[in-house]
C-alpha cells in the first residue's frame, strides 16, 4: 500500500520539522500555519496529516522521542563495535552534549510544561520514560552477564536503570540553564562517577569516551 | 513608609496567587485578567502592581522560589532542633513529596519551558539554582566540620552540592510523571542512598525522616 507508506513517511517528515520548530521557538510556535510554512506545505496539506493541534503536539513529541531512541541505539551499537563502554555511550546519547541535543532538551521542557496539565501527553511522556528505562535495563543486564556491572543484592536492573535516568534528567535540566558549569566533560564525568559505583570491586571504571 | 510596605506586601500576595494559578492550569492561565479574578482584585489593581505580563511571570516565578527557599530553611532548622539529618531534611524540602510540592513542580516545568527562549527568565532560573546550590553547600560544609560528611579529596562542597541538586531535579521530574513508582518513600531512599556515599567510612547513613 504505497499510498499509505507515503502518507506516513510525509507525516513523520512534517512532525520532524515541527519538532525543530518547538526546539527553536517553544510550543507556542507549534501551529498548523507555522508548521506548514516551515515544511514548505500549504496549511491544507498539514491539516490533512494531523487531526488537530493536539494531534500535532503528540506527533511532534513522538518524532523527537524517536530521534532520541535512534541515537541511543546507534551509540550502543557503536560502543559495542568499538569495544567502548556501552552504558556510558548510551547514557551520553541522551544528554545535551552538543547543539542538536541541547535543542532537543528545550523540546522536552516545552512538552513537560504541557504534559503536567494534559493527561494524554503525560501518558506519552511516561511511555517514553518506561521505554528508555527498559532499554537501559537491558544494557545493564548484558553488562551484568559480562561481569562488568554488579548490582546490590537487593537491586533490580529496572531500579538501577531508573536511577541512571534520574541522573540523566537532572543533568539535562541543569545543563540547559548553566551550560558554563555543565560542560560536556562535566556531564560525562558525572555519568562515569555514577557508573563507577556499579562496577565490581577492584575493577576500574571505564574511561569516558 | 507604610504605603510602600503595603504595596510590596500586596504585590507578593498577588504573585503568590498567580503561582497557584500556574501550578493548577499552566502558564497560559497567567494573564492579568485571570490573576485579578483569582486574587479578587480588579484588572486595574493588578496592572498597577505589574508593569506587563513579563513582569507578572517573573514575579510569579520569584514568589514560587521564595516559598521553596522558606521551606528549605524551615526543614533545616527543624532537623537541627530535633537532632535529625540536616542534609536529608533540606533536600526533602525540595522534592515533590506532597500535594503542595507537586503543584510547585508543575510550576517549575512551566517556567523552564518559557525560560529556554527567554534570556531574563533563564537568568532568574540560574540565580535560583545557584542560590539553592550555595545553601546546600553551606549545609555540607557544616556537616563536614561536624565530621558527618566526608567529600573526596578533590571535591568541593560546591560541586557536591550541585550533584545533590542534579539528583533533586531528576527525581522531581520523574516523580511528576510517574508518581506510582516515585512514591515519597522511594524519593527519600534515593536521597539517602546518595548521601550515604558522602558519609565517612564506618558511619551508617542516617535514617530517612
XYZ file of C-alpha atoms in Angstrom:
418
model
C 0.000 0.000 0.000
C 2.484 2.623 -1.150
C -0.046 5.411 -0.768
C -0.230 4.854 2.973
C 3.509 4.374 3.342
C 3.968 7.667 1.563
C 1.359 9.282 3.821
C 3.091 8.024 6.969
C 6.541 8.988 5.731
C 5.369 12.523 4.959
C 3.561 12.775 8.253
C 6.805 11.797 10.049
C 8.738 14.316 7.992
C 6.337 17.110 8.933
C 6.432 16.029 12.592
C 10.241 16.225 12.440
C 10.075 19.770 11.072
C 7.569 20.593 13.830
C 9.970 19.217 16.478
C 12.702 21.561 15.192
C 10.284 24.466 15.346
C 9.399 23.721 19.002
C 13.082 23.432 19.898
C 13.784 26.838 18.353
C 10.754 28.818 19.405
C 8.814 26.886 22.015
C 5.416 25.215 21.938
C 3.585 28.464 21.145
C 5.126 28.278 17.664
C 3.552 24.861 17.102
C 0.572 25.874 14.983
C -0.616 24.342 11.717
C 0.227 27.601 9.933
C 3.805 27.817 11.242
C 4.490 24.119 10.658
C 3.141 24.369 7.103
C 5.390 27.372 6.479
C 8.465 25.599 7.892
C 7.753 22.366 5.990
C 7.025 24.161 2.724
C 3.483 22.827 2.522
C 0.096 24.508 2.499
C -1.921 24.529 5.715
C -4.414 22.249 3.919
C -1.736 19.583 3.486
C -0.663 19.802 7.153
C -4.302 19.711 8.302
C -4.694 16.568 6.206
C -1.943 14.840 8.229
C -2.932 15.998 11.717
C -6.491 15.911 13.057
C -5.960 18.944 15.316
C -3.308 20.836 17.247
C -3.313 18.210 19.973
C -2.533 15.516 17.376
C 0.217 17.758 16.018
C 1.698 18.219 19.506
C 1.649 14.491 20.311
C 3.113 13.563 16.914
C 5.845 16.151 17.311
C 6.677 14.756 20.716
C 6.869 11.237 19.263
C 9.102 12.431 16.444
C 11.540 13.966 18.942
C 11.422 10.805 21.091
C 12.058 8.586 18.061
C 15.155 10.622 17.199
C 16.490 10.193 20.730
C 15.843 6.429 20.677
C 17.636 6.085 17.354
C 20.631 7.971 18.757
C 20.634 5.730 21.835
C 20.650 2.574 19.684
C 23.378 3.924 17.414
C 25.563 4.859 20.398
C 25.100 1.399 21.874
C 25.926 -0.371 18.615
C 28.931 1.939 18.130
C 30.313 1.271 21.617
C 29.931 -2.468 21.158
C 31.607 -2.399 17.766
C 34.500 -0.292 19.115
C 34.844 -2.156 22.405
C 33.812 1.021 24.255
C 31.635 1.203 27.355
C 28.032 0.545 26.268
C 26.429 2.114 29.362
C 28.467 5.306 29.221
C 27.829 5.584 25.484
C 24.065 5.144 25.581
C 23.596 7.496 28.538
C 25.706 10.133 26.792
C 23.399 9.773 23.789
C 20.599 11.137 25.986
C 22.486 14.142 27.354
C 22.720 17.672 25.889
C 26.351 17.302 24.811
C 26.036 19.166 21.517
C 23.799 21.737 19.846
C 21.395 19.185 18.396
C 20.787 17.528 21.738
C 20.577 20.855 23.601
C 17.840 21.839 21.164
C 16.127 18.543 21.855
C 16.184 19.236 25.589
C 14.408 22.524 25.008
C 11.730 20.456 23.281
C 11.352 18.252 26.358
C 10.832 21.261 28.616
C 8.104 22.521 26.323
C 6.355 19.152 26.387
C 6.744 18.642 30.136
C 5.140 22.010 30.753
C 2.197 20.956 28.613
C 2.082 17.374 29.897
C 1.516 18.365 33.531
C -1.975 19.546 32.642
C -2.656 17.133 29.736
C -3.315 13.533 30.725
C -2.687 12.052 27.258
C 0.617 13.844 26.823
C 1.581 12.838 30.371
C 0.876 9.201 29.435
C 3.013 9.634 26.303
C 5.806 11.073 28.468
C 5.523 8.147 30.868
C 5.655 5.650 27.975
C 8.810 7.336 26.730
C 10.446 7.158 30.167
C 9.480 3.499 30.606
C 10.857 2.701 27.155
C 14.174 4.410 27.966
C 14.231 2.627 31.294
C 13.710 -0.779 29.628
C 16.476 -0.059 27.109
C 18.919 0.926 29.841
C 17.878 -2.077 31.965
C 18.614 -4.367 29.005
C 22.122 -2.898 28.652
C 22.622 -3.254 32.420
C 21.569 -6.923 32.225
C 24.052 -7.554 29.385
C 26.809 -5.820 31.318
C 25.923 -7.753 34.445
C 26.098 -11.036 32.482
C 29.535 -9.980 31.237
C 30.520 -9.204 34.877
C 31.267 -5.607 34.087
C 28.437 -4.440 36.354
C 27.471 -5.626 39.794
C 24.180 -4.511 41.315
C 23.471 -4.654 45.041
C 21.913 -7.967 46.114
C 18.504 -6.333 46.579
C 18.704 -4.237 43.405
C 16.990 -4.929 40.093
C 18.265 -3.763 36.702
C 14.939 -1.883 36.345
C 15.590 0.128 39.515
C 19.221 0.771 38.632
C 18.121 1.898 35.168
C 15.642 4.319 36.701
C 18.368 5.775 38.927
C 20.559 6.364 35.874
C 17.644 8.006 34.087
C 17.084 10.295 37.080
C 20.705 11.370 36.736
C 20.258 11.980 33.003
C 17.167 14.134 33.553
C 18.798 16.071 36.385
C 21.896 16.729 34.292
C 19.879 17.653 31.206
C 17.824 20.132 33.174
C 20.801 21.793 34.812
C 22.897 21.846 31.664
C 20.113 23.712 29.870
C 20.364 26.643 32.290
C 24.006 26.510 33.343
C 25.905 25.334 30.293
C 29.000 27.181 31.560
C 29.249 24.804 34.502
C 27.830 21.654 32.916
C 30.280 21.372 30.061
C 30.094 18.121 28.047
C 33.165 16.973 30.005
C 31.498 17.543 33.405
C 28.325 15.795 32.240
C 30.386 12.802 31.064
C 32.258 12.721 34.376
C 29.007 12.760 36.343
C 27.784 9.747 34.353
C 31.125 7.962 34.773
C 31.056 8.573 38.552
C 27.551 7.123 38.787
C 28.563 4.082 36.729
C 31.737 3.598 38.782
C 29.529 2.745 41.754
C 28.085 -0.145 39.729
C 31.441 -1.707 38.803
C 32.524 -4.899 40.522
C 35.105 -4.100 43.186
C 38.668 -3.965 42.036
C 37.568 -3.093 38.545
C 38.443 0.371 37.321
C 35.611 2.375 35.835
C 35.862 2.598 32.048
C 37.277 5.742 30.550
C 34.732 8.281 29.418
C 34.525 8.338 25.669
C 6.833 54.291 54.586
C 3.807 52.119 55.276
C 2.303 52.858 51.878
C 5.202 51.145 50.079
C 5.356 48.270 52.524
C 1.676 47.722 51.905
C 2.261 47.917 48.147
C 5.055 45.307 48.289
C 3.113 43.012 50.586
C 0.096 43.119 48.271
C 2.251 42.573 45.235
C 3.757 39.478 46.902
C 0.291 38.269 47.811
C -0.912 38.623 44.223
C 2.240 36.891 42.938
C 1.535 34.014 45.329
C -1.991 33.671 43.969
C -0.529 33.759 40.456
C 1.926 30.966 41.342
C -1.008 28.795 42.461
C -2.794 29.544 39.208
C 0.222 28.454 37.127
C 0.559 25.266 39.170
C -3.084 24.410 38.541
C -3.512 25.449 34.929
C -0.134 26.149 33.369
C 1.497 29.362 32.199
C -1.240 30.075 29.629
C -3.539 30.868 32.566
C -1.131 33.563 33.768
C -2.892 36.653 32.432
C -3.689 39.883 34.253
C -7.401 39.089 33.916
C -7.176 35.582 35.396
C -4.850 36.658 38.204
C -7.151 39.547 39.087
C -10.096 37.141 39.183
C -8.229 34.643 41.390
C -6.925 37.338 43.733
C -10.297 39.078 43.989
C -8.963 42.349 42.580
C -9.851 44.351 39.510
C -7.543 44.117 36.486
C -6.682 47.783 37.120
C -5.283 46.905 40.539
C -3.215 44.010 39.176
C -1.954 46.157 36.296
C -0.891 48.691 38.913
C 1.370 46.094 40.581
C 2.884 44.546 37.453
C 4.249 46.526 34.531
C 3.365 43.844 31.959
C 2.850 40.095 31.571
C 6.590 39.518 31.605
C 6.851 41.283 34.975
C 3.942 39.158 36.181
C 5.669 35.950 35.023
C 9.000 36.841 36.651
C 7.331 37.915 39.893
C 5.291 34.723 39.989
C 8.439 32.701 39.487
C 10.132 34.575 42.334
C 7.140 34.030 44.599
C 7.290 30.272 43.980
C 11.064 30.249 44.518
C 10.731 32.231 47.762
C 8.260 29.651 49.091
C 10.673 26.839 48.289
C 13.558 28.646 49.995
C 11.460 29.251 53.099
C 10.554 25.546 53.215
C 14.238 24.617 52.833
C 15.237 26.888 55.742
C 12.403 25.613 57.947
C 13.335 21.981 57.229
C 16.959 22.699 58.086
C 16.105 24.492 61.331
C 13.676 21.689 62.219
C 16.225 18.930 61.630
C 18.819 20.770 63.711
C 16.363 21.349 66.532
C 15.276 17.688 66.510
C 18.756 16.228 66.030
C 17.671 14.912 62.604
C 19.782 14.774 59.468
C 20.052 18.346 58.112
C 21.058 17.281 54.584
C 18.296 14.732 54.185
C 15.756 17.195 55.583
C 16.642 20.149 53.386
C 16.814 18.038 50.204
C 13.429 16.522 51.000
C 12.070 20.051 51.323
C 12.811 20.486 47.607
C 11.167 17.260 46.418
C 7.536 16.700 45.374
C 6.670 14.664 48.487
C 3.187 16.080 48.998
C 0.450 17.831 47.024
C 1.756 21.321 47.690
C 5.238 20.499 46.437
C 3.930 18.500 43.462
C 1.968 21.573 42.447
C 5.131 23.612 42.824
C 6.990 21.254 40.498
C 4.354 21.801 37.829
C 5.153 25.496 38.199
C 8.837 24.823 37.548
C 8.082 22.938 34.334
C 6.003 25.839 33.096
C 8.810 28.285 33.819
C 11.545 26.094 32.374
C 9.591 25.817 29.141
C 9.405 29.585 28.971
C 12.958 30.188 30.208
C 14.590 28.273 27.362
C 13.550 31.014 24.961
C 13.607 33.964 27.398
C 17.052 35.153 28.446
C 15.856 37.113 31.521
C 13.814 34.228 32.866
C 16.724 31.875 32.169
C 18.974 34.187 34.235
C 16.364 34.148 37.001
C 16.309 30.326 36.856
C 20.106 30.230 37.032
C 20.124 32.586 40.024
C 17.643 30.315 41.770
C 19.785 27.223 41.088
C 22.951 28.977 42.291
C 21.174 30.116 45.428
C 19.970 26.556 46.165
C 23.457 25.286 45.434
C 25.035 27.777 47.879
C 22.525 26.842 50.588
C 23.220 23.128 50.158
C 26.980 23.766 50.035
C 26.727 25.631 53.362
C 24.942 22.670 54.965
C 27.562 20.328 53.506
C 30.339 22.485 54.964
C 28.691 22.391 58.410
C 28.259 18.632 58.191
C 31.840 18.249 57.053
C 33.040 20.311 60.029
C 30.998 18.015 62.296
C 32.629 15.011 60.568
C 29.292 13.652 59.445
C 30.217 14.146 55.794
C 33.464 13.361 54.020
C 33.995 14.644 50.492
C 36.599 13.150 48.141
C 39.996 14.857 48.416
C 39.486 16.620 45.061
C 35.849 17.531 45.720
C 34.484 20.909 46.777
C 31.267 21.431 48.722
C 30.025 23.495 45.753
C 30.464 20.553 43.372
C 28.947 18.058 45.802
C 26.007 20.435 46.305
C 25.483 20.624 42.557
C 25.458 16.818 42.324
C 22.766 16.668 45.002
C 20.754 19.294 43.172
C 21.016 17.272 39.950
C 19.518 14.340 41.852
C 16.727 16.545 43.202
C 15.844 17.844 39.739
C 15.974 14.364 38.207
C 13.749 12.955 40.934
C 11.319 15.865 40.771
C 10.975 15.492 37.027
C 10.380 11.749 37.136
C 8.068 11.897 40.123
C 5.856 14.360 38.261
C 5.154 11.817 35.518
C 5.460 8.520 37.365
C 4.154 9.182 40.852
C 3.185 5.498 41.146
C 6.850 4.492 41.070
C 8.393 7.534 42.737
C 6.466 7.381 45.970
C 7.640 9.755 48.718
C 9.376 6.741 50.300
C 11.351 5.919 47.113
C 12.328 9.560 46.678
C 13.572 9.677 50.278
C 15.517 6.462 49.768
C 17.157 7.805 46.613
C 18.320 10.874 48.555
C 19.508 8.718 51.467
C 21.482 6.470 49.078
C 23.185 9.486 47.525
C 24.020 10.904 50.945
C 25.300 7.522 52.165
C 28.124 7.841 49.635
C 29.200 11.040 51.400
C 29.362 9.551 54.905
C 32.745 8.882 56.481
C 33.501 5.154 56.274
C 32.193 3.045 59.091
C 29.450 5.514 59.731
C 25.933 4.364 58.973
C 23.829 6.658 56.837
C 21.211 8.495 58.876
C 17.687 7.198 58.831
C 15.346 8.880 56.400
C 12.926 11.086 58.215
